[in-house]
Amino acid sequence: MNTSLATLVMIVQVISALVIVGLVLLQHGKGADMGASFGSGASGSLFGATGSSNFLSKSTAVAVAVFFVATLILTSFGANKAPSTVGVMENLPAAKASASANAAVSATPSASAAASQATEIPK
């Protein structure tokens, strides 16, 4: 597909991943009151209902949805891309130089093969 669109979707995915990390770190965990609950009698909050969701949890859900949609779009871009006939290592400058040197060597007969053919004694 279009590489600029793929780049834009990738930027959205990275930003949403960073937002998810930030929102998860800001939230108050379920087990955070566990130490204080043994003396205060509020142990029901640890294993009971968590109550209504607040702004941070709703924002996290939205960021996760954006992240999943961006991941699915990038996956579809990758699936629709034509397979490459050239491997990854062939794109390196050193590999190109050695490939051209190998092509030049394979085009000319080797010296040892030419010498063995020249010194062969007919019977």
CSV table of N, CA and C in Angstrom, one decimal:
chain,number,residue,atom,x,y,z
A,1,MET,N,0.8,-1.2,0.0
A,1,MET,CA,0.0,0.0,0.0
A,1,MET,C,0.9,1.3,0.0
A,2,ASN,N,0.3,2.3,0.5
A,2,ASN,CA,1.0,3.6,0.5
A,2,ASN,C,1.9,3.6,1.7
A,3,THR,N,3.2,3.9,1.5
A,3,THR,CA,4.1,3.9,2.6
A,3,THR,C,3.9,5.0,3.6
A,4,SER,N,3.4,6.2,3.1
A,4,SER,CA,3.2,7.3,4.0
A,4,SER,C,2.0,7.0,4.9
A,5,LEU,N,1.0,6.3,4.4
A,5,LEU,CA,-0.2,5.9,5.3
A,5,LEU,C,0.3,4.8,6.3
A,6,ALA,N,1.2,3.9,5.9
A,6,ALA,CA,1.7,2.9,6.8
A,6,ALA,C,2.5,3.6,7.9
A,7,THR,N,3.3,4.6,7.5
A,7,THR,CA,4.1,5.4,8.5
A,7,THR,C,3.2,6.1,9.5
A,8,LEU,N,2.1,6.7,9.0
A,8,LEU,CA,1.2,7.4,9.8
A,8,LEU,C,0.5,6.4,10.8
A,9,VAL,N,0.1,5.3,10.3
A,9,VAL,CA,-0.5,4.3,11.2
A,9,VAL,C,0.5,3.8,12.3
A,10,MET,N,1.7,3.6,11.9
A,10,MET,CA,2.8,3.2,12.8
A,10,MET,C,3.0,4.3,13.9
A,11,ILE,N,3.0,5.5,13.5
A,11,ILE,CA,3.2,6.6,14.5
A,11,ILE,C,2.0,6.6,15.5
A,12,VAL,N,0.8,6.4,15.0
A,12,VAL,CA,-0.4,6.3,15.8
A,12,VAL,C,-0.3,5.1,16.8
A,13,GLN,N,0.2,4.0,16.3
A,13,GLN,CA,0.4,2.8,17.1
A,13,GLN,C,1.4,3.1,18.3
A,14,VAL,N,2.5,3.7,17.9
A,14,VAL,CA,3.5,3.9,19.0
A,14,VAL,C,3.0,4.9,20.0
A,15,ILE,N,2.3,6.0,19.5
A,15,ILE,CA,1.8,6.9,20.5
A,15,ILE,C,0.7,6.3,21.4
A,16,SER,N,-0.1,5.5,20.8
A,16,SER,CA,-1.1,4.8,21.7
A,16,SER,C,-0.5,3.8,22.6
A,17,ALA,N,0.6,3.2,22.2
A,17,ALA,CA,1.3,2.3,23.2
A,17,ALA,C,1.9,3.1,24.3
A,18,LEU,N,2.5,4.2,24.0
A,18,LEU,CA,3.0,5.0,25.1
A,18,LEU,C,1.9,5.6,26.0
A,19,VAL,N,0.8,5.9,25.5
A,19,VAL,CA,-0.3,6.4,26.3
A,19,VAL,C,-0.8,5.3,27.2
A,20,ILE,N,-0.9,4.1,26.6
A,20,ILE,CA,-1.3,2.9,27.4
A,20,ILE,C,-0.4,2.7,28.6
A,21,VAL,N,0.9,2.8,28.4
A,21,VAL,CA,1.9,2.6,29.4
A,21,VAL,C,1.7,3.7,30.5
A,22,GLY,N,1.5,4.9,30.1
A,22,GLY,CA,1.4,6.0,31.0
A,22,GLY,C,0.1,5.9,31.8
A,23,LEU,N,-1.0,5.5,31.2
A,23,LEU,CA,-2.3,5.4,31.9
A,23,LEU,C,-2.3,4.2,32.9
A,24,VAL,N,-1.6,3.1,32.5
A,24,VAL,CA,-1.6,2.0,33.4
A,24,VAL,C,-0.7,2.3,34.6
A,25,LEU,N,0.3,3.0,34.4
A,25,LEU,CA,1.2,3.4,35.6
A,25,LEU,C,0.5,4.4,36.5
A,26,LEU,N,-0.4,5.2,36.0
A,26,LEU,CA,-1.1,6.2,36.8
A,26,LEU,C,-2.2,5.6,37.6
A,27,GLN,N,-2.8,4.5,37.2
A,27,GLN,CA,-3.9,3.9,37.8
A,27,GLN,C,-3.6,3.2,39.2
A,28,HIS,N,-4.6,3.2,40.0
A,28,HIS,CA,-4.5,2.6,41.3
A,28,HIS,C,-4.8,1.1,41.2
A,29,GLY,N,-3.8,0.2,41.5
A,29,GLY,CA,-4.0,-1.2,41.3
A,29,GLY,C,-5.0,-1.8,42.3
A,30,LYS,N,-5.5,-3.1,42.0
A,30,LYS,CA,-6.5,-3.7,42.8
A,30,LYS,C,-5.8,-4.1,44.2
A,31,GLY,N,-4.6,-4.6,44.1
A,31,GLY,CA,-4.0,-5.1,45.4
A,31,GLY,C,-3.2,-4.0,46.1
A,32,ALA,N,-3.4,-2.7,45.8
A,32,ALA,CA,-2.7,-1.7,46.5
A,32,ALA,C,-3.1,-1.5,47.9
A,33,ASP,N,-4.4,-1.8,48.2
A,33,ASP,CA,-4.9,-1.7,49.6
A,33,ASP,C,-4.7,-2.9,50.4
A,34,MET,N,-4.1,-3.9,49.9
A,34,MET,CA,-4.0,-5.2,50.6
A,34,MET,C,-3.3,-5.1,51.9
A,35,GLY,N,-2.2,-4.3,52.0
A,35,GLY,CA,-1.5,-4.2,53.3
A,35,GLY,C,-2.3,-3.5,54.3
A,36,ALA,N,-3.0,-2.4,53.9
A,36,ALA,CA,-3.8,-1.6,54.8
A,36,ALA,C,-5.1,-2.3,55.2
A,37,SER,N,-5.6,-3.2,54.4
A,37,SER,CA,-6.9,-3.8,54.6
A,37,SER,C,-7.0,-4.8,55.7
A,38,PHE,N,-5.9,-5.3,56.1
A,38,PHE,CA,-5.9,-6.3,57.2
A,38,PHE,C,-6.3,-5.7,58.5
A,39,GLY,N,-5.9,-4.4,58.7
A,39,GLY,CA,-6.2,-3.8,60.0
A,39,GLY,C,-7.4,-2.9,59.9
A,40,SER,N,-7.9,-2.5,58.7
A,40,SER,CA,-8.9,-1.6,58.6
A,40,SER,C,-10.3,-2.2,58.3
A,41,GLY,N,-10.3,-3.5,58.1
A,41,GLY,CA,-11.6,-4.1,57.8
A,41,GLY,C,-12.2,-3.9,56.4
A,42,ALA,N,-11.4,-3.4,55.5
A,42,ALA,CA,-11.8,-3.1,54.2
A,42,ALA,C,-11.4,-4.2,53.2
A,43,SER,N,-11.3,-5.4,53.7
A,43,SER,CA,-10.7,-6.5,52.8
A,43,SER,C,-11.7,-6.9,51.7
A,44,GLY,N,-13.0,-6.5,51.8
A,44,GLY,CA,-14.0,-6.7,50.8
A,44,GLY,C,-13.6,-6.0,49.5
A,45,SER,N,-12.9,-5.0,49.6
A,45,SER,CA,-12.6,-4.2,48.3
A,45,SER,C,-11.5,-5.0,47.5
A,46,LEU,N,-10.7,-5.8,48.2
A,46,LEU,CA,-9.7,-6.6,47.5
A,46,LEU,C,-10.3,-7.6,46.6
A,47,PHE,N,-11.2,-8.4,47.1
A,47,PHE,CA,-11.8,-9.5,46.4
A,47,PHE,C,-13.2,-9.2,45.8
A,48,GLY,N,-13.8,-8.1,46.2
A,48,GLY,CA,-15.2,-7.8,45.8
A,48,GLY,C,-15.2,-7.0,44.5
A,49,ALA,N,-16.4,-6.4,44.3
A,49,ALA,CA,-16.6,-5.6,43.1
A,49,ALA,C,-15.7,-4.4,43.1
A,50,THR,N,-15.2,-4.0,41.9
A,50,THR,CA,-14.3,-2.9,41.8
A,50,THR,C,-15.0,-1.6,41.7
A,51,GLY,N,-16.3,-1.6,41.5
A,51,GLY,CA,-17.0,-0.4,41.4
A,51,GLY,C,-17.1,0.1,40.0
A,52,SER,N,-17.6,1.4,39.8
A,52,SER,CA,-17.7,1.9,38.5
A,52,SER,C,-16.3,2.3,38.0
A,53,SER,N,-16.2,2.3,36.7
A,53,SER,CA,-14.9,2.7,36.1
A,53,SER,C,-14.7,4.2,36.0
A,54,ASN,N,-13.5,4.6,36.2
A,54,ASN,CA,-13.3,6.1,36.2
A,54,ASN,C,-12.7,6.5,34.9
A,55,PHE,N,-12.3,7.8,34.8
A,55,PHE,CA,-11.8,8.3,33.6
A,55,PHE,C,-10.5,7.6,33.1
A,56,LEU,N,-9.6,7.2,34.0
A,56,LEU,CA,-8.4,6.6,33.6
A,56,LEU,C,-8.6,5.2,33.0
A,57,SER,N,-9.5,4.5,33.5
A,57,SER,CA,-9.8,3.1,33.0
A,57,SER,C,-10.5,3.2,31.6
A,58,LYS,N,-11.4,4.2,31.5
A,58,LYS,CA,-12.1,4.4,30.2
A,58,LYS,C,-11.1,4.9,29.1
A,59,SER,N,-10.2,5.8,29.5
A,59,SER,CA,-9.1,6.3,28.6
A,59,SER,C,-8.2,5.1,28.2
A,60,THR,N,-7.9,4.2,29.1
A,60,THR,CA,-7.0,3.1,28.8
A,60,THR,C,-7.7,2.2,27.8
A,61,ALA,N,-9.0,2.0,28.0
A,61,ALA,CA,-9.8,1.1,27.0
A,61,ALA,C,-9.8,1.7,25.6
A,62,VAL,N,-9.9,3.0,25.5
A,62,VAL,CA,-9.9,3.7,24.2
A,62,VAL,C,-8.5,3.6,23.6
A,63,ALA,N,-7.5,3.8,24.4
A,63,ALA,CA,-6.1,3.7,23.9
A,63,ALA,C,-5.8,2.3,23.4
A,64,VAL,N,-6.3,1.3,24.1
A,64,VAL,CA,-6.1,-0.1,23.7
A,64,VAL,C,-6.8,-0.4,22.4
A,65,ALA,N,-8.0,0.1,22.3
A,65,ALA,CA,-8.8,-0.1,21.1
A,65,ALA,C,-8.1,0.5,19.9
A,66,VAL,N,-7.5,1.7,20.1
A,66,VAL,CA,-6.8,2.4,19.0
A,66,VAL,C,-5.5,1.6,18.6
A,67,PHE,N,-4.9,1.1,19.7
A,67,PHE,CA,-3.7,0.3,19.4
A,67,PHE,C,-4.0,-1.0,18.6
A,68,PHE,N,-5.1,-1.7,19.0
A,68,PHE,CA,-5.5,-2.9,18.3
A,68,PHE,C,-5.8,-2.6,16.9
A,69,VAL,N,-6.6,-1.6,16.6
A,69,VAL,CA,-7.0,-1.2,15.2
A,69,VAL,C,-5.7,-0.9,14.4
A,70,ALA,N,-4.8,-0.1,15.0
A,70,ALA,CA,-3.6,0.2,14.3
A,70,ALA,C,-2.8,-1.1,14.0
A,71,THR,N,-2.7,-2.0,14.9
A,71,THR,CA,-2.0,-3.2,14.7
A,71,THR,C,-2.7,-4.0,13.6
A,72,LEU,N,-4.0,-4.1,13.5
A,72,LEU,CA,-4.7,-4.8,12.5
A,72,LEU,C,-4.5,-4.2,11.1
A,73,ILE,N,-4.4,-2.9,11.1
A,73,ILE,CA,-4.2,-2.2,9.8
A,73,ILE,C,-2.8,-2.4,9.3
A,74,LEU,N,-1.8,-2.4,10.2
A,74,LEU,CA,-0.4,-2.7,9.8
A,74,LEU,C,-0.2,-4.1,9.4
A,75,THR,N,-1.0,-5.0,10.0
A,75,THR,CA,-0.9,-6.4,9.6
A,75,THR,C,-1.5,-6.6,8.2
A,76,SER,N,-2.6,-5.9,7.9
A,76,SER,CA,-3.1,-6.0,6.6
A,76,SER,C,-2.2,-5.4,5.5
A,77,PHE,N,-1.5,-4.4,5.9
A,77,PHE,CA,-0.5,-3.8,4.9
A,77,PHE,C,0.6,-4.8,4.7
A,78,GLY,N,1.0,-5.5,5.7
A,78,GLY,CA,2.1,-6.5,5.5
A,78,GLY,C,1.6,-7.7,4.7
A,79,ALA,N,0.4,-8.1,4.9
A,79,ALA,CA,-0.1,-9.3,4.2
A,79,ALA,C,-0.3,-9.0,2.7
A,80,ASN,N,-0.7,-7.8,2.4
A,80,ASN,CA,-0.9,-7.4,1.0
A,80,ASN,C,0.3,-7.0,0.2
A,81,LYS,N,1.4,-7.0,0.9
A,81,LYS,CA,2.7,-6.6,0.2
A,81,LYS,C,3.2,-7.8,-0.6
A,82,ALA,N,3.7,-7.5,-1.8
A,82,ALA,CA,4.2,-8.5,-2.6
A,82,ALA,C,5.5,-9.1,-2.0
A,83,PRO,N,5.7,-10.4,-2.1
A,83,PRO,CA,6.9,-11.0,-1.5
A,83,PRO,C,8.1,-10.5,-2.3
A,84,SER,N,9.2,-10.3,-1.5
A,84,SER,CA,10.4,-9.8,-2.1
A,84,SER,C,11.3,-11.0,-2.6
A,85,THR,N,11.8,-10.8,-3.8
A,85,THR,CA,12.7,-11.9,-4.3
A,85,THR,C,14.1,-11.7,-3.8
A,86,VAL,N,14.5,-10.5,-3.3
A,86,VAL,CA,15.8,-10.2,-2.8
A,86,VAL,C,15.8,-10.4,-1.3
A,87,GLY,N,16.7,-11.1,-0.7
A,87,GLY,CA,16.8,-11.2,0.7
A,87,GLY,C,17.3,-10.0,1.4
A,88,VAL,N,17.3,-10.0,2.7
A,88,VAL,CA,17.7,-8.8,3.5
A,88,VAL,C,19.2,-8.6,3.4
A,89,MET,N,20.0,-9.7,3.3
A,89,MET,CA,21.4,-9.5,3.3
A,89,MET,C,22.0,-9.0,2.0
A,90,GLU,N,21.2,-9.1,0.9
A,90,GLU,CA,21.6,-8.6,-0.4
A,90,GLU,C,21.6,-7.1,-0.5
A,91,ASN,N,20.9,-6.5,0.4
A,91,ASN,CA,20.7,-5.0,0.4
A,91,ASN,C,21.9,-4.3,1.0
A,92,LEU,N,22.8,-5.0,1.7
A,92,LEU,CA,23.9,-4.4,2.4
A,92,LEU,C,25.0,-4.0,1.4
A,93,PRO,N,25.7,-2.9,1.5
A,93,PRO,CA,26.8,-2.5,0.6
A,93,PRO,C,27.9,-3.6,0.5
A,94,ALA,N,28.3,-4.2,1.6
A,94,ALA,CA,29.4,-5.2,1.5
A,94,ALA,C,28.9,-6.4,0.7
A,95,ALA,N,27.6,-6.8,0.9
A,95,ALA,CA,27.1,-8.0,0.1
A,95,ALA,C,27.0,-7.7,-1.4
A,96,LYS,N,26.7,-6.4,-1.7
A,96,LYS,CA,26.7,-6.1,-3.1
A,96,LYS,C,28.1,-6.1,-3.8
A,97,ALA,N,29.1,-5.7,-3.0
A,97,ALA,CA,30.5,-5.7,-3.5
A,97,ALA,C,30.9,-7.1,-3.7
A,98,SER,N,30.7,-8.0,-2.7
A,98,SER,CA,31.1,-9.4,-2.8
A,98,SER,C,30.3,-10.1,-3.9
A,99,ALA,N,29.1,-9.8,-4.1
A,99,ALA,CA,28.3,-10.4,-5.1
A,99,ALA,C,28.8,-10.1,-6.5
A,100,SER,N,29.2,-8.8,-6.7
A,100,SER,CA,29.8,-8.4,-8.0
A,100,SER,C,31.2,-9.1,-8.2
A,101,ALA,N,31.9,-9.2,-7.1
A,101,ALA,CA,33.2,-9.9,-7.2
A,101,ALA,C,33.1,-11.3,-7.5
A,102,ASN,N,32.1,-12.0,-6.9
A,102,ASN,CA,31.8,-13.4,-7.1
A,102,ASN,C,31.3,-13.6,-8.6
A,103,ALA,N,30.6,-12.7,-9.1
A,103,ALA,CA,30.1,-12.8,-10.5
A,103,ALA,C,31.2,-12.6,-11.4
A,104,ALA,N,32.2,-11.8,-11.1
A,104,ALA,CA,33.3,-11.6,-12.0
A,104,ALA,C,34.2,-12.8,-12.0
A,105,VAL,N,34.4,-13.4,-10.8
A,105,VAL,CA,35.2,-14.6,-10.7
A,105,VAL,C,34.5,-15.8,-11.4
A,106,SER,N,33.2,-15.9,-11.3
A,106,SER,CA,32.5,-17.1,-11.9
A,106,SER,C,32.5,-16.9,-13.4
A,107,ALA,N,32.6,-15.7,-13.9
A,107,ALA,CA,32.5,-15.5,-15.3
A,107,ALA,C,33.8,-16.0,-16.0
A,108,THR,N,35.0,-15.9,-15.3
A,108,THR,CA,36.2,-16.4,-15.9
A,108,THR,C,36.6,-17.7,-15.3
A,109,PRO,N,37.2,-18.6,-16.1
A,109,PRO,CA,37.5,-19.9,-15.5
A,109,PRO,C,38.6,-19.8,-14.5
A,110,SER,N,38.6,-20.6,-13.5
A,110,SER,CA,39.6,-20.5,-12.5
A,110,SER,C,41.0,-20.9,-13.0
A,111,ALA,N,42.0,-20.4,-12.4
A,111,ALA,CA,43.4,-20.7,-12.8
A,111,ALA,C,43.8,-22.1,-12.7
A,112,SER,N,43.4,-22.7,-11.6
A,112,SER,CA,43.7,-24.1,-11.3
A,112,SER,C,43.0,-25.1,-12.3
A,113,ALA,N,41.8,-24.8,-12.7
A,113,ALA,CA,41.1,-25.6,-13.7
A,113,ALA,C,41.8,-25.4,-15.1
A,114,ALA,N,42.2,-24.2,-15.4
A,114,ALA,CA,42.8,-24.0,-16.7
A,114,ALA,C,44.2,-24.7,-16.7
A,115,ALA,N,44.9,-24.7,-15.6
A,115,ALA,CA,46.2,-25.3,-15.6
A,115,ALA,C,46.1,-26.8,-15.6
A,116,SER,N,45.1,-27.4,-15.0
A,116,SER,CA,45.0,-28.8,-15.1
A,116,SER,C,44.6,-29.3,-16.4
A,117,GLN,N,43.8,-28.5,-17.1
A,117,GLN,CA,43.4,-28.9,-18.5
A,117,GLN,C,44.6,-28.7,-19.5
A,118,ALA,N,45.4,-27.7,-19.2
A,118,ALA,CA,46.6,-27.5,-20.1
A,118,ALA,C,47.7,-28.6,-19.9
A,119,THR,N,47.8,-29.1,-18.7
A,119,THR,CA,48.9,-30.0,-18.4
A,119,THR,C,48.4,-31.5,-18.6
A,120,GLU,N,47.2,-31.7,-19.0
A,120,GLU,CA,46.7,-33.0,-19.1
A,120,GLU,C,47.4,-33.7,-20.3
A,121,ILE,N,47.9,-34.9,-20.0
A,121,ILE,CA,48.6,-35.7,-21.1
A,121,ILE,C,47.6,-36.6,-21.7
A,122,PRO,N,47.4,-36.5,-23.0
A,122,PRO,CA,46.5,-37.4,-23.7
A,122,PRO,C,47.1,-38.8,-23.7
A,123,LYS,N,46.2,-39.8,-23.7
A,123,LYS,CA,46.7,-41.2,-23.6
A,123,LYS,C,46.6,-41.9,-25.0
